[in-house]
mmCIF file of C-alpha atoms in Angstrom:
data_model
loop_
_atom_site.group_PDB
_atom_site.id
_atom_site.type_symbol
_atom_site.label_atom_id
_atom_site.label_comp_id
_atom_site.label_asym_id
_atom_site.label_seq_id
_atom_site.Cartn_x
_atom_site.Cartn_y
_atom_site.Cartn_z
ATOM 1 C CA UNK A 1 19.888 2.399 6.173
ATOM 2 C CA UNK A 2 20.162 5.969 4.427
ATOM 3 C CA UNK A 3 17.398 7.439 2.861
ATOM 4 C CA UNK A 4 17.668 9.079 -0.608
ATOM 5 C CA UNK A 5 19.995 12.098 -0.426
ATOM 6 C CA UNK A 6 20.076 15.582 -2.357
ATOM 7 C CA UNK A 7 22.407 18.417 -2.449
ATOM 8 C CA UNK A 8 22.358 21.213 -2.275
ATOM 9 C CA UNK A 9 19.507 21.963 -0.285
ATOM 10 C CA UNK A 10 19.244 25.428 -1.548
ATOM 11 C CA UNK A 11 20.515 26.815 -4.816
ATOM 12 C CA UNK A 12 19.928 30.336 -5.633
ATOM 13 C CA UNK A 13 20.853 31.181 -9.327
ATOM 14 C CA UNK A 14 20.444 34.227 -11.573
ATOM 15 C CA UNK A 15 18.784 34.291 -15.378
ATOM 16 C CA UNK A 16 20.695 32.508 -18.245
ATOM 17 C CA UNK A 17 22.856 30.521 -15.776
ATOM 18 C CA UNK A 18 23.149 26.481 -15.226
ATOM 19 C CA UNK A 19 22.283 24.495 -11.940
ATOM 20 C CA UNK A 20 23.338 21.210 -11.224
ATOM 21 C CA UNK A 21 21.337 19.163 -8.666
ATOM 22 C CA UNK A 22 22.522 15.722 -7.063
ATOM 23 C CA UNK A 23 21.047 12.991 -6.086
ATOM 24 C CA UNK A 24 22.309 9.412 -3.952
ATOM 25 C CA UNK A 25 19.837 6.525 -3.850
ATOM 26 C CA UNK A 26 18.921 4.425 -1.799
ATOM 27 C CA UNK A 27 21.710 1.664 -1.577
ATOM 28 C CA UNK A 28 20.922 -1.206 -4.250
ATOM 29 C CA UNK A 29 18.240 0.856 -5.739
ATOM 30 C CA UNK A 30 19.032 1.149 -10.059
ATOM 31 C CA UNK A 31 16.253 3.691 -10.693
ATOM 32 C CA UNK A 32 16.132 7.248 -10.005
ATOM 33 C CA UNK A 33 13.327 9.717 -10.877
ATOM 34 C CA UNK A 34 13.659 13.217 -10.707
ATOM 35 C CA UNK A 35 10.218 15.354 -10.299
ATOM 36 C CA UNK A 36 9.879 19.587 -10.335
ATOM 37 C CA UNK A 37 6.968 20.873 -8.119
ATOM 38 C CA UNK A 38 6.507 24.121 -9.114
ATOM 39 C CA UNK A 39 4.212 26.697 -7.094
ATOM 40 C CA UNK A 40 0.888 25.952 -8.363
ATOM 41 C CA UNK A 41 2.118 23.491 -10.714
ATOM 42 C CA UNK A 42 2.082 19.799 -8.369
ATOM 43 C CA UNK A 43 4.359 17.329 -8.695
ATOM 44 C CA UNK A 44 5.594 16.884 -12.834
ATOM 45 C CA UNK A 45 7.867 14.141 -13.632
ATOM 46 C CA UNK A 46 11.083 15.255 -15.062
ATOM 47 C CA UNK A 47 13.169 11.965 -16.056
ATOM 48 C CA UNK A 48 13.871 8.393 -14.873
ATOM 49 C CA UNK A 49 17.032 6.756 -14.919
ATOM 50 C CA UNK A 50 17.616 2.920 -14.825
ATOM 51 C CA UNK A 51 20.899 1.103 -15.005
ATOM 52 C CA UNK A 52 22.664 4.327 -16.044
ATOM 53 C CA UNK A 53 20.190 5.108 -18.958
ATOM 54 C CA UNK A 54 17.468 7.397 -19.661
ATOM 55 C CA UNK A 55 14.702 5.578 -20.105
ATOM 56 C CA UNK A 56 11.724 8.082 -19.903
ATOM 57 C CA UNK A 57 11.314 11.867 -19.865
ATOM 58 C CA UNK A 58 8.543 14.262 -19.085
ATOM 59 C CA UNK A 59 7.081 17.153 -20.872
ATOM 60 C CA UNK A 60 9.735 19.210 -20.211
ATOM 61 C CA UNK A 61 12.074 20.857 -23.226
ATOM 62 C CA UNK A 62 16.130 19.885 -23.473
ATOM 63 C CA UNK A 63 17.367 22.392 -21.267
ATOM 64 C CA UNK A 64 16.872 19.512 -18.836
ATOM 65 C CA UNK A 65 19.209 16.790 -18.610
ATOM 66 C CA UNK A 66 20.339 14.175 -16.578
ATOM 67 C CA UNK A 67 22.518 11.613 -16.460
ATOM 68 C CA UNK A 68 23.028 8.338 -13.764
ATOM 69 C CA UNK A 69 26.639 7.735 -12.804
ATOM 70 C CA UNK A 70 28.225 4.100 -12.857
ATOM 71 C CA UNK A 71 27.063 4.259 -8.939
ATOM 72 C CA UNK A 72 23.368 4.657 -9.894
ATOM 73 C CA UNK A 73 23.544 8.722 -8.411
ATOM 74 C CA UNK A 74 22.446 11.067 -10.539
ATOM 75 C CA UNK A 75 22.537 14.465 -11.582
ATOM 76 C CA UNK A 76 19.898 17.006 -12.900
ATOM 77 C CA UNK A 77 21.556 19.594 -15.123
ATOM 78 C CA UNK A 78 18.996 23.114 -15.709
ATOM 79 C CA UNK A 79 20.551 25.230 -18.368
ATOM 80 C CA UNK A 80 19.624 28.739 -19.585
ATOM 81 C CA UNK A 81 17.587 29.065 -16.612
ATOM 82 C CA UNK A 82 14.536 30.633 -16.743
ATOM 83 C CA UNK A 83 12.743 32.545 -13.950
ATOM 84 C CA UNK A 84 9.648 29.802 -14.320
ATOM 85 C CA UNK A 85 12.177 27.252 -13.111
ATOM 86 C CA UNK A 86 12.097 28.229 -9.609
ATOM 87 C CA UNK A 87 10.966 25.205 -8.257
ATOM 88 C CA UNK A 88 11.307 22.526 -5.662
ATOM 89 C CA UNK A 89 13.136 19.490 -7.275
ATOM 90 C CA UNK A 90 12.622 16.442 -6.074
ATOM 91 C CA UNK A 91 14.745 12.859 -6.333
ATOM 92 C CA UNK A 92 13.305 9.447 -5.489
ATOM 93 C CA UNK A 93 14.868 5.978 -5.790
ATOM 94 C CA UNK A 94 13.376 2.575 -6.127
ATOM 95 C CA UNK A 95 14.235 -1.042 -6.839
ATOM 96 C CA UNK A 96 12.891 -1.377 -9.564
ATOM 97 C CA UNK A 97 10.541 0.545 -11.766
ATOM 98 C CA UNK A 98 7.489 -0.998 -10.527
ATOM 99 C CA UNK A 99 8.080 -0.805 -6.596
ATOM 100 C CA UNK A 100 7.463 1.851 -4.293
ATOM 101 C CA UNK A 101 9.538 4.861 -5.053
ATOM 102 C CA UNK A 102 11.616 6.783 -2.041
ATOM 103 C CA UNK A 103 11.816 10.626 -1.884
ATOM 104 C CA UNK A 104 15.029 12.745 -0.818
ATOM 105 C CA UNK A 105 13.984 16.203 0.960
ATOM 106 C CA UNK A 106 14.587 18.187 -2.488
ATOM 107 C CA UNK A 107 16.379 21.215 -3.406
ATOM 108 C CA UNK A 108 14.753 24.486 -3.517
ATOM 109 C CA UNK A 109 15.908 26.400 -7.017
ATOM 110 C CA UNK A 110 15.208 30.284 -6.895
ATOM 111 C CA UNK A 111 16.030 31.923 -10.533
ATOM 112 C CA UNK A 112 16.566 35.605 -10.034
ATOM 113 C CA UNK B 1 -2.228 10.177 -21.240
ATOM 114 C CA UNK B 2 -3.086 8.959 -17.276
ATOM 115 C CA UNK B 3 -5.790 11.904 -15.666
ATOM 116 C CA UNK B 4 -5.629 11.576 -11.451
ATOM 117 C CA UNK B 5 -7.869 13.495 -10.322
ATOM 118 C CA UNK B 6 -8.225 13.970 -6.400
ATOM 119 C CA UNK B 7 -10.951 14.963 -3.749
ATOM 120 C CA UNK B 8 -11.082 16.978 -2.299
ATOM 121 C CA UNK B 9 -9.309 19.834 -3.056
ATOM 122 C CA UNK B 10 -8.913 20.717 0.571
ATOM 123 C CA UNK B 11 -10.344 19.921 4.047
ATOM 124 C CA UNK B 12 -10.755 21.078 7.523
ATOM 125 C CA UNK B 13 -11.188 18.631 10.210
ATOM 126 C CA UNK B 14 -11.561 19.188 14.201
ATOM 127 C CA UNK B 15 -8.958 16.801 15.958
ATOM 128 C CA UNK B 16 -10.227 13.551 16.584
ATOM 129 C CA UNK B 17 -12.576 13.437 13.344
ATOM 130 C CA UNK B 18 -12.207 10.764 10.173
ATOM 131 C CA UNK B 19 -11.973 11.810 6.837
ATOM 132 C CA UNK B 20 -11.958 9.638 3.356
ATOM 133 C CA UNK B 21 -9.811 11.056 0.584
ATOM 134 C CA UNK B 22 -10.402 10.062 -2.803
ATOM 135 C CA UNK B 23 -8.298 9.360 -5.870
ATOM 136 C CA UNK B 24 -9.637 8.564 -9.405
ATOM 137 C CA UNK B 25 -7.380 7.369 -12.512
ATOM 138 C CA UNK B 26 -8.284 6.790 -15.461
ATOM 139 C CA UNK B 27 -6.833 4.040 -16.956
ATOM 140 C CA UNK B 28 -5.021 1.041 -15.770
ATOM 141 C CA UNK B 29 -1.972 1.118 -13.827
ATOM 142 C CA UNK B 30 0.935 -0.276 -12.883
ATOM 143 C CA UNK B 31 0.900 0.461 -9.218
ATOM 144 C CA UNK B 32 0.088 3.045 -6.939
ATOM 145 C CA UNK B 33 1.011 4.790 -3.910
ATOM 146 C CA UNK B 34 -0.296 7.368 -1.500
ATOM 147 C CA UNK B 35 2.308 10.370 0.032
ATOM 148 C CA UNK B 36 1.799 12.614 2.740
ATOM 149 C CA UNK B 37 4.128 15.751 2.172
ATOM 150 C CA UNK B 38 4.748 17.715 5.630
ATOM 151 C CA UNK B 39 5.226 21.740 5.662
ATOM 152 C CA UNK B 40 9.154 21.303 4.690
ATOM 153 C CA UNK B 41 8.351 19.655 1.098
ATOM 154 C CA UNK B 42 9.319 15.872 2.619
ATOM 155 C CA UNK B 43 7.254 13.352 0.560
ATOM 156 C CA UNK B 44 6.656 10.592 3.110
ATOM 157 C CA UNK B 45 5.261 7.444 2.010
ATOM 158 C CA UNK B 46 2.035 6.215 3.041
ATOM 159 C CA UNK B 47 0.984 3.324 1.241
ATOM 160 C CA UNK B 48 2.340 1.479 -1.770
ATOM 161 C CA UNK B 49 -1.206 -0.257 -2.840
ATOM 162 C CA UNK B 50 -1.956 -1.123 -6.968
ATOM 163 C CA UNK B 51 -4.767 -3.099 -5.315
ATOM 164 C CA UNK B 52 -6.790 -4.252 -2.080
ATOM 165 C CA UNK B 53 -6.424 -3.015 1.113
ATOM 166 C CA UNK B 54 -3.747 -1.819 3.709
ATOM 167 C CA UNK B 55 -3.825 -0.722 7.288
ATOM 168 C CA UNK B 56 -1.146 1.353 9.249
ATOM 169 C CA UNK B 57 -2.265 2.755 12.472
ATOM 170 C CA UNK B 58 -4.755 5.064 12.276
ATOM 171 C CA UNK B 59 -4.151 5.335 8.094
ATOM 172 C CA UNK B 60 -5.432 2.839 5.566
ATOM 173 C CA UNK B 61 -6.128 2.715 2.308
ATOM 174 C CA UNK B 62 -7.536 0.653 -0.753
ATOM 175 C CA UNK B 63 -7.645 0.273 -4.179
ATOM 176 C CA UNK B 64 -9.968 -0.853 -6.507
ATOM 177 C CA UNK B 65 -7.962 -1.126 -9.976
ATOM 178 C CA UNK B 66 -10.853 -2.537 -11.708
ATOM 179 C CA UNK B 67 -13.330 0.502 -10.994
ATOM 180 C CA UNK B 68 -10.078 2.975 -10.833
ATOM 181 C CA UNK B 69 -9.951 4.761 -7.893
ATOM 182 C CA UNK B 70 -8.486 4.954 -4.245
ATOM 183 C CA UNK B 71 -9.076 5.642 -1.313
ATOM 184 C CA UNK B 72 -7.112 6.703 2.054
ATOM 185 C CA UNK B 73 -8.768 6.609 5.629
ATOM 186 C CA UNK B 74 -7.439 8.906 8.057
ATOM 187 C CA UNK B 75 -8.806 8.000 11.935
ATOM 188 C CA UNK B 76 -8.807 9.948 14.567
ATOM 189 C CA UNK B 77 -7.044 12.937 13.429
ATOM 190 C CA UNK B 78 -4.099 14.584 14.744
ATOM 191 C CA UNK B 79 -3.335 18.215 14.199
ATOM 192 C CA UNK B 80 -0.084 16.432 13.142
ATOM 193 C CA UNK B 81 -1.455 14.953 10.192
ATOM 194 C CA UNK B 82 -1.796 18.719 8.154
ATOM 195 C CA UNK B 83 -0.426 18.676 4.836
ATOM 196 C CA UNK B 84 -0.964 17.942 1.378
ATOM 197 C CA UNK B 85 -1.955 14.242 0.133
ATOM 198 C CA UNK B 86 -0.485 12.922 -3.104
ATOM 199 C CA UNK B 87 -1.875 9.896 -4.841
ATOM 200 C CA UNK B 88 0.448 8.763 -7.606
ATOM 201 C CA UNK B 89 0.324 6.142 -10.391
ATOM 202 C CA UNK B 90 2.808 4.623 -12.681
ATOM 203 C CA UNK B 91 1.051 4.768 -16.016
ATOM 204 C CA UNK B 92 2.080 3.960 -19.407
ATOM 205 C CA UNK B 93 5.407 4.240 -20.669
ATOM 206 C CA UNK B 94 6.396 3.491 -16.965
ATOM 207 C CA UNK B 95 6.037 7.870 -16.123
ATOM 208 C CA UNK B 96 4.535 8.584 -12.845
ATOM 209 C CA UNK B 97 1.554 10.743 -12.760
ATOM 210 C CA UNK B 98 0.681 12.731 -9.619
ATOM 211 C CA UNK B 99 -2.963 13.788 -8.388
ATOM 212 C CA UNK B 100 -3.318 17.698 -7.195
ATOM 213 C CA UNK B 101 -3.471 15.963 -4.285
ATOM 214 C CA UNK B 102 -6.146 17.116 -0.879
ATOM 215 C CA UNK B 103 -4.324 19.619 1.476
ATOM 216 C CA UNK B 104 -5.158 18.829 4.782
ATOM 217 C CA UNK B 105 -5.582 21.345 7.920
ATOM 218 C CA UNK B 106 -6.997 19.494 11.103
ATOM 219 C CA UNK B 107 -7.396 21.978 13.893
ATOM 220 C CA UNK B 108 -6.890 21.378 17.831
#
């Protein structure tokens, strides 16, 4: 069975610009979460999807969006990017909200 | 909101030694699971565990939700087993909260 998948693995974008990050579930999994882990910063949770809805968010501001396709993979959208964003976003999947959440390998954002 | 707070912050073992790491939350949860993340940023899953006790090879862990912490036993160390050691909850409002987590370094 495939893990949870992101793409790209790298992304390499300059100030002011927008990123888009993907992520595929695990099959049959309906939730995704997506997480930044900044240098220094940990693990923060960004947003978690369910059944093609946002149903949570993190302390982050708009400039980060989401949304879960009809196919429950999602898509993080980073616009006016700051220099702070350079990060390692990561995507995890799960059953349900409650069960044990997978992890995709991330995708390292560098803001020049 | 949910405070995790981990310990420790890091540790050096010789190969071969044990070592207990410790997470503390502060209110009740809805579950909670322990991650290993290697050198490339992979977070691989340890233990899902909101309560008791769970043994995988030389790694277990348990909970105790009523007093609020956890804790993960690591056996007979392997230099293989360096890198950092998330504990995570899913609090309130269904957001999961990570610990600082314990970086690990266990020498040959």
């Amino acid at each position: 069975e495939a893990g949870v998948t992101q793409s790209p693995t790298h992304l390499i974008k300059t100030r002011g610009q927008q990123a888009t990050l993907r992520c595929s579930p695990i099959s049959g999994h309906t939730s995704v979460y997506w997480y930044q882990q900044a240098l220094g910063l940990g693990l923060q949770f960004l947003l978690w999807y369910d059944e093609g809805e946002e149903r949570n968010r993190g302390n982050f501001p708009p400039r980060f969006s989401g949304r879960q396709f009809p196919n429950y993979s999602s898509e993080l959208n980073v616009n006016a990017l700051e220099l702070e964003d350079s990060a390692l976003y990561l995507c995890a999947s799960s059953l349900e909200v409650r069960d044990t959440q997978y992890f995709g390998p991330g995708t390292r954002l560098t803001v020049l | 909101g949910i405070q995790v707070e981990q310990s420790p912050p890091d540790l050096i073992l010789q190969e071969g030694a044990n070592s207990t790491l410790r997470c503390n939350f502060s209110d009740s949860v809805n579950n909670l699971q322990w991650f290993h993340q290697n050198p490339w940023g992979q977070l691989i899953n340890l233990f899902y565990i909101p309560s008791g006790t769970k043994q995988n090879g030389r790694l277990s862990a348990t909970t105790v939700a009523t007093e609020r912490y956890s804790l993960l036993y690591i056996s007979s160390s392997q230099t293989t087993d360096s890198g950092v050691y998330f504990c995570a909850v899913l609090g309130r409002g269904f957001k999961t909260i990570f610990g600082a987590g314990t970086r690990l370094f266990v020498k040959a």
